[in-house]
mmCIF file of C-alpha atoms and ligand atoms in Angstrom:
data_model
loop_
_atom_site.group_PDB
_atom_site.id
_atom_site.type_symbol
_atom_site.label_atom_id
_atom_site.label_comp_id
_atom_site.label_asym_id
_atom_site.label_seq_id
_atom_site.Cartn_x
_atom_site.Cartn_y
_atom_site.Cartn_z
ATOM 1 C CA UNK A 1 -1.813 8.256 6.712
ATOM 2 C CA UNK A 2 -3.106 4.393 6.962
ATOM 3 C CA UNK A 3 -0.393 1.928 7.019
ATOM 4 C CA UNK A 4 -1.227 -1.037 4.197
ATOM 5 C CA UNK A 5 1.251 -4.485 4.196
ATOM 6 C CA UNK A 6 2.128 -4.810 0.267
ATOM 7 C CA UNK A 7 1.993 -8.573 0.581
ATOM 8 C CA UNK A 8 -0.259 -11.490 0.007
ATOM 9 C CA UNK A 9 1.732 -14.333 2.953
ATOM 10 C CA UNK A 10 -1.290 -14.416 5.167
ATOM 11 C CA UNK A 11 1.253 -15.480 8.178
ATOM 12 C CA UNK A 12 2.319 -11.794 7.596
ATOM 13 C CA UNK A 13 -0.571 -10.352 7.051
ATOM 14 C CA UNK A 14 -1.711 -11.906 10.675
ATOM 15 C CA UNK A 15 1.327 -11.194 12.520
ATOM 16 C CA UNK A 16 1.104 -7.308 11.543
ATOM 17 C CA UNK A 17 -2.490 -7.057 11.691
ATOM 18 C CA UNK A 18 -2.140 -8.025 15.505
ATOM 19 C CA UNK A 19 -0.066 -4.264 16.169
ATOM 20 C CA UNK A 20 -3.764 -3.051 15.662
ATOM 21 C CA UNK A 21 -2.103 -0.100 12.815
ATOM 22 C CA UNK A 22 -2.943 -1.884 10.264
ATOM 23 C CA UNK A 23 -5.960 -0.568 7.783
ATOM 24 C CA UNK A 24 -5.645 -2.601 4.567
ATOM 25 C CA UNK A 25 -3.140 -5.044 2.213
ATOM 26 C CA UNK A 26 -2.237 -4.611 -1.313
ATOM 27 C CA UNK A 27 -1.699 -7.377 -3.414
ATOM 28 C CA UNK A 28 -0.364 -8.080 -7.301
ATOM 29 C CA UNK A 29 0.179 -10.666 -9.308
ATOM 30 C CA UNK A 30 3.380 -11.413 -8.234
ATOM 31 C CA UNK A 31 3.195 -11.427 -4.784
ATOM 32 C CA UNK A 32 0.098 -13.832 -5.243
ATOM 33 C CA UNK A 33 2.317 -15.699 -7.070
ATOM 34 C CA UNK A 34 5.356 -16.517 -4.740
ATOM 35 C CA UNK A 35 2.595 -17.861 -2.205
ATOM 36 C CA UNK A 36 1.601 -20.584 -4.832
ATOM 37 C CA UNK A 37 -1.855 -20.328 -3.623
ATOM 38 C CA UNK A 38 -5.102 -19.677 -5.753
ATOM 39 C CA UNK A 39 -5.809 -15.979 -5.729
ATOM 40 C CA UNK A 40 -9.267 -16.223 -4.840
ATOM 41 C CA UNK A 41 -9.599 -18.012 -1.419
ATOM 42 C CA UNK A 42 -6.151 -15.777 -1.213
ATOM 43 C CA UNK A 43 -7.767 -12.567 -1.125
ATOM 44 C CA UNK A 44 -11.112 -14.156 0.095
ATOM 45 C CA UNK A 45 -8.782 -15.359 3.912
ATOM 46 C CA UNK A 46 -6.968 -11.695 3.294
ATOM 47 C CA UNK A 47 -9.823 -9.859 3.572
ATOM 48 C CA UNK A 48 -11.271 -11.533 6.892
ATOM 49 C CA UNK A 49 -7.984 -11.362 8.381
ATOM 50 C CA UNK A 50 -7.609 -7.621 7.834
ATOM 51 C CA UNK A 51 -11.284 -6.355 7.875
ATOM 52 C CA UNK A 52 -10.296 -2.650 5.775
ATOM 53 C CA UNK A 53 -9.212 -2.208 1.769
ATOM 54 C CA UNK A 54 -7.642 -5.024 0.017
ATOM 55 C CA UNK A 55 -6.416 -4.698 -3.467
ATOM 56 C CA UNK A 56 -6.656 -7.129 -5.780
ATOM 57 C CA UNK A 57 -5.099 -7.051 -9.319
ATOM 58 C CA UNK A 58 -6.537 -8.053 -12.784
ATOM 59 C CA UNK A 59 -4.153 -10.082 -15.217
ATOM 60 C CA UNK A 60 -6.417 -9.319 -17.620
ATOM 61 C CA UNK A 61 -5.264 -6.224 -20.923
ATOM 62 C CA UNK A 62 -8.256 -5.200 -22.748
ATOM 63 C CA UNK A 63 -10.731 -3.269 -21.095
ATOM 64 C CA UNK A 64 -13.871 -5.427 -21.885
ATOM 65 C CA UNK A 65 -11.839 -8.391 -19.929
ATOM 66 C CA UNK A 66 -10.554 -6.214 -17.557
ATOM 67 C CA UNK A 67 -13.932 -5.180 -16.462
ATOM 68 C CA UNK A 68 -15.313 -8.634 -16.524
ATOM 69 C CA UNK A 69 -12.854 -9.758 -14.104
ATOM 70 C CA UNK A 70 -12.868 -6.644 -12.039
ATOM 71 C CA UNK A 71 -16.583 -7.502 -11.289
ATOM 72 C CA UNK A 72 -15.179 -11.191 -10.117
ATOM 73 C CA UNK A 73 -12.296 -9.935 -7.979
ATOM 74 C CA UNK A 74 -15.256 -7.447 -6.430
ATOM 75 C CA UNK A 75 -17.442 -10.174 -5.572
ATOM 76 C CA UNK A 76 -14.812 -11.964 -3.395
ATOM 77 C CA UNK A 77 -15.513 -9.874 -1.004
ATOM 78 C CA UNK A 78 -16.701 -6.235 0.079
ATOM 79 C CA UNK A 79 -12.992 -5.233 1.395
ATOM 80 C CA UNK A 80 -11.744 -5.618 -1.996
ATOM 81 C CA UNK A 81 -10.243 -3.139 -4.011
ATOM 82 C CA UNK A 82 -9.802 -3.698 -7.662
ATOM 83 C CA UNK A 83 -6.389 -2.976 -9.196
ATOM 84 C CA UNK A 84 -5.734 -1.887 -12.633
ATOM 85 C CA UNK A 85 -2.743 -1.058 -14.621
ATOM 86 C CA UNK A 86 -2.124 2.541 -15.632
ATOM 87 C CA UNK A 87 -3.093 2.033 -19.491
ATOM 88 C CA UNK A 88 -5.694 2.829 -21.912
ATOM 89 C CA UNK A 89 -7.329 0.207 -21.728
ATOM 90 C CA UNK A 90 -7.035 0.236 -17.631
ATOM 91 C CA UNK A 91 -8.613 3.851 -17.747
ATOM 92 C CA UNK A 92 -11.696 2.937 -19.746
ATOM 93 C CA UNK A 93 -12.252 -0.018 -17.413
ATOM 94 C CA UNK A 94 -11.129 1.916 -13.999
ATOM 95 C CA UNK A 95 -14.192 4.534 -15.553
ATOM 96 C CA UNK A 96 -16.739 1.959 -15.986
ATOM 97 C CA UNK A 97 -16.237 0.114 -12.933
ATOM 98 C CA UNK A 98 -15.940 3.004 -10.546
ATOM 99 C CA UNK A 99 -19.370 4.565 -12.074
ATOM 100 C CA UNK A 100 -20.643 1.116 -11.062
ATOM 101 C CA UNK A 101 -19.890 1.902 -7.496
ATOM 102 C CA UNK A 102 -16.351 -0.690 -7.672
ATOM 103 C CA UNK A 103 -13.244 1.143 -5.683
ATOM 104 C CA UNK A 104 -10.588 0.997 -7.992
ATOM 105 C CA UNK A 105 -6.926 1.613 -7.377
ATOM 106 C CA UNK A 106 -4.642 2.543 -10.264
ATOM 107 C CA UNK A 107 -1.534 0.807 -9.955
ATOM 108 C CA UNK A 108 2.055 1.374 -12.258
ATOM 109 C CA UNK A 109 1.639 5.031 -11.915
ATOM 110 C CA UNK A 110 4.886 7.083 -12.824
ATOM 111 C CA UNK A 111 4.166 10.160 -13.572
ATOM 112 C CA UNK A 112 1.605 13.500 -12.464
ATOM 113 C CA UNK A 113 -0.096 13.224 -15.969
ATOM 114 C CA UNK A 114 -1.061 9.558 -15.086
ATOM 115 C CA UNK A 115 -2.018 10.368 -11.750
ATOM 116 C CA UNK A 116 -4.499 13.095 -13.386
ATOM 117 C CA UNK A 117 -6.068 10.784 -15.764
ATOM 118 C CA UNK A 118 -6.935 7.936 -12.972
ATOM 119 C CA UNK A 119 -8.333 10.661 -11.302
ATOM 120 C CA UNK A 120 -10.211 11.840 -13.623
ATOM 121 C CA UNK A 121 -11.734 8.027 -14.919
ATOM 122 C CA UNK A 122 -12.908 8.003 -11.251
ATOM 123 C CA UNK A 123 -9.830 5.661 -9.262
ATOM 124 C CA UNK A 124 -10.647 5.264 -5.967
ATOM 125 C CA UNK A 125 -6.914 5.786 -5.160
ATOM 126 C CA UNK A 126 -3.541 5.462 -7.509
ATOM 127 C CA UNK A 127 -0.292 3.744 -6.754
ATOM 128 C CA UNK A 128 2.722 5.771 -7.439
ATOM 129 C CA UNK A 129 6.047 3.578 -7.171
ATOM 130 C CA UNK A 130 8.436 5.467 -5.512
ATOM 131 C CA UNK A 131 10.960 2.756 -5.126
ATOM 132 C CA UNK A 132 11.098 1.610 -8.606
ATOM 133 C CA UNK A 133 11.764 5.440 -9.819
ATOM 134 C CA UNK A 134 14.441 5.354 -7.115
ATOM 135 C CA UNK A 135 15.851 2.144 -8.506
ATOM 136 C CA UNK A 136 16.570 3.955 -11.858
ATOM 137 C CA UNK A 137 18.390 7.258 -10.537
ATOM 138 C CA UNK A 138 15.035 9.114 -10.390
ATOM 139 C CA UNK A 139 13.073 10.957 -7.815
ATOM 140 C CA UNK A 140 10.422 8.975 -6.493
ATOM 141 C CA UNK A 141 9.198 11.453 -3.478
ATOM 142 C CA UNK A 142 9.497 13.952 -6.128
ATOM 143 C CA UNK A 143 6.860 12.125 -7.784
ATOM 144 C CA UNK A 144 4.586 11.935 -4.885
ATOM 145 C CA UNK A 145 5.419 15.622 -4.036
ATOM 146 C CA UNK A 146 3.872 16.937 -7.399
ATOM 147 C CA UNK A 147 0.916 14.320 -7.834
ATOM 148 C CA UNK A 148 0.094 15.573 -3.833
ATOM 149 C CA UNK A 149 0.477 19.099 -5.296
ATOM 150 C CA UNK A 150 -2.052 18.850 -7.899
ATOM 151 C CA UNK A 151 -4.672 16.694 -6.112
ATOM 152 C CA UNK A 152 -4.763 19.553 -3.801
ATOM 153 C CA UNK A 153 -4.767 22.389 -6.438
ATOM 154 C CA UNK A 154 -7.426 20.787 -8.374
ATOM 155 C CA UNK A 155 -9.393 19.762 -5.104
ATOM 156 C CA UNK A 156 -9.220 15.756 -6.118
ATOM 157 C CA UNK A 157 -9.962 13.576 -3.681
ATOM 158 C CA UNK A 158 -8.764 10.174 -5.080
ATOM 159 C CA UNK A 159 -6.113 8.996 -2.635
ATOM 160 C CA UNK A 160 -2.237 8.979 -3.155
ATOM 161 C CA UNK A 161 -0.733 5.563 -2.143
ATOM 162 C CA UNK A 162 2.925 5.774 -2.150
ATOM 163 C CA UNK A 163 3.769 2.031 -3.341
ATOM 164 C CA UNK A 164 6.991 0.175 -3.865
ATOM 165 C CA UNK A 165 8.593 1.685 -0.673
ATOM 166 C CA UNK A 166 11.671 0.341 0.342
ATOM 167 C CA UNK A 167 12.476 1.458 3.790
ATOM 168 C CA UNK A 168 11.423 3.650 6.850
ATOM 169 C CA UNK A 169 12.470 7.208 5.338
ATOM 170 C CA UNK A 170 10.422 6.189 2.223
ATOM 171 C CA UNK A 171 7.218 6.108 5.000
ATOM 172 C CA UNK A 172 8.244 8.972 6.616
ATOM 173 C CA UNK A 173 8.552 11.102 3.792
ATOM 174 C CA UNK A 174 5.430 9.965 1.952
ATOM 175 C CA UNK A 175 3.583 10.989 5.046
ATOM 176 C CA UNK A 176 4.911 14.631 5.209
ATOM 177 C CA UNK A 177 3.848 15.254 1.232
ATOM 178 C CA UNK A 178 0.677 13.973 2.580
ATOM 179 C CA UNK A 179 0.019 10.795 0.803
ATOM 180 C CA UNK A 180 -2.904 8.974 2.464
ATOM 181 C CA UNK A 181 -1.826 5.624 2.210
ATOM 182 C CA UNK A 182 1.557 3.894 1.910
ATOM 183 C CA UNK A 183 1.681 0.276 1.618
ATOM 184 C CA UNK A 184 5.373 -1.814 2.309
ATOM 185 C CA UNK A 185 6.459 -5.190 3.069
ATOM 186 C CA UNK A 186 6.538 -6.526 6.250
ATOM 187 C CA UNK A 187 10.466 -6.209 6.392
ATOM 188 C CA UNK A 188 9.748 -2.517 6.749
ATOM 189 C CA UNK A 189 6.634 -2.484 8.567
ATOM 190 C CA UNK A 190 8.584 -4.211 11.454
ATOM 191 C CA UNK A 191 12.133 -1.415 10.945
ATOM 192 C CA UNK A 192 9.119 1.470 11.430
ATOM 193 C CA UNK A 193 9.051 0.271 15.198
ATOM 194 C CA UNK A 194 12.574 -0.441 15.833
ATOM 195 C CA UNK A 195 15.522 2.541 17.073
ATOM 196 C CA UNK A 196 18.219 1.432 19.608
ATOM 197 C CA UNK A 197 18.039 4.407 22.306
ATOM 198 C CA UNK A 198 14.594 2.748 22.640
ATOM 199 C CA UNK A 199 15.550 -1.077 23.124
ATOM 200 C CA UNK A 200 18.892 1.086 24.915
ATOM 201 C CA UNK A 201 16.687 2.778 27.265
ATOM 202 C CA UNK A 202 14.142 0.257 28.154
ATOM 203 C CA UNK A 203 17.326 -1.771 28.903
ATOM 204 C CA UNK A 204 18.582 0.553 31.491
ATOM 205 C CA UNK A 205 15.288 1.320 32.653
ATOM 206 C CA UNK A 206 14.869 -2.021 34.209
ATOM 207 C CA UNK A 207 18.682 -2.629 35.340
ATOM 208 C CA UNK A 208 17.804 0.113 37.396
ATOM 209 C CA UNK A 209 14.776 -0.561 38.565
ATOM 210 C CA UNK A 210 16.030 -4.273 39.381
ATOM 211 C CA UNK A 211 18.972 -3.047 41.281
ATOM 212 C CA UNK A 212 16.996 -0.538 43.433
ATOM 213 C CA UNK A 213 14.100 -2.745 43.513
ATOM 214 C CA UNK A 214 16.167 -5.557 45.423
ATOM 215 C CA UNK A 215 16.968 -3.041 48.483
ATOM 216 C CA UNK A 216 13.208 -2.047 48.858
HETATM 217 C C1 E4P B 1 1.877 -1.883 -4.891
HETATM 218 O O1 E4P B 1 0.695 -2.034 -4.747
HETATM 219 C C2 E4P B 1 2.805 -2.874 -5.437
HETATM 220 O O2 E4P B 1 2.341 -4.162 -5.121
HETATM 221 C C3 E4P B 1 4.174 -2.778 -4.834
HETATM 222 O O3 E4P B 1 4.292 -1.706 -3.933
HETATM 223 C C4 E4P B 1 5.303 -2.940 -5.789
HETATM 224 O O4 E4P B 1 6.496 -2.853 -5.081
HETATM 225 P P1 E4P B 1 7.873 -3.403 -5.627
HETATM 226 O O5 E4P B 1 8.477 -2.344 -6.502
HETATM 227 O O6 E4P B 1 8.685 -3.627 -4.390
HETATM 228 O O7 E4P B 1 7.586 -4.676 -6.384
#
């Protein structure tokens, strides 16, 4: 499963990039947002930085707009990934611009029956939100579990990423339904190194080693 940083702080972005596990960044209009930078040389400085799959999200509803400006956001740069809402009009432009040869990742995605239909208009990859289903009493692994389930029954090959993840278990479990890509903030991306019986046995591996090491 590649490891993505859902964020668009390029001091982040850097910092993580430097572990050398990470393959790619997703991005929405948000998270562009809080950075109060344009969105272009944004992505443009993302993509260098990270050298794999960046997604970049259209603010645009209708399809013929959406389309328009999923050519733009393509043209940034060949890393980038264009992300559409799960709608009708993000279907019709998610066909269009994947028959032109654009990866597209379907983002908002909350149920299998979605997750079908951006397969089917040709999405590069859709982004279930497991967190936000969590954050309303719902099943959000369960989610992943049965889109996983039918993209292997029907022999799709548009990728699951598990989106919206909140912690460590979230990765761990989106890896064992076999999701190919789950993208989290950095807050989590740094808790997915972390356990104390490792920081508590690297400790007493070198009090040892420095109180036996003195008598040599
Ligand atoms: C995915 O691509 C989205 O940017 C993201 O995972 C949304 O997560 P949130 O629910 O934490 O906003």
């Amino acid at each position: 499963m590649d490891l993505y940083l859902d964020t668009a702080e390029l001091s982040e972005i850097r910092e993580i990039a430097a572990w050398g596990v990470l393959s790619g960044v997703t991005t929405n209009p948000s998270l562009i947002a809080k950075t109060g930078r344009p969105l272009e040389p944004t992505i443009k400085e993302i993509c260098q930085v990270v050298q794999g799959p960046v997604s970049a999200e259209v603010v645009a509803t209708s399809a013929p707009e959406m389309i328009a400006e999923g050519r733009r956001l393509a043209g940034i740069d060949p890393h980038v990934v264009v992300k559409l809402p799960t709608t009708v009009d993000g279907l019709k432009a998610c066909k269009a611009l994947s028959s032109e040869g654009v990866r597209v990742n379907m983002t908002l995605v909350f149920s299998p029956n979605q997750a079908l239909l951006c397969a089917k208009a040709g999405a590069w990859c859709v982004s279930p939100f497991l967190g936000r289903i969590d954050d309303i009493s719902w099943d959000g692994m369960g989610l992943i579990r049965e889109i996983a389930e039918i993209y292997r029954v029907q022999g799709i090959s548009t990728r699951i990423l598990a989106a919206s993840i909140r912690h460590p278990r979230h990765v761990t479990e989106a890896a064992r339904m076999g999701a190919q890509i789950a993208t989290m903030p950095a807050r989590v991306f740094q808790q997915l190194i972390k356990h104390p019986l490792t920081e508590a046995g690297l400790e007493a591996f070198l009090r040892d080693w420095a109180r036996a090491s003195a008598s040599f």
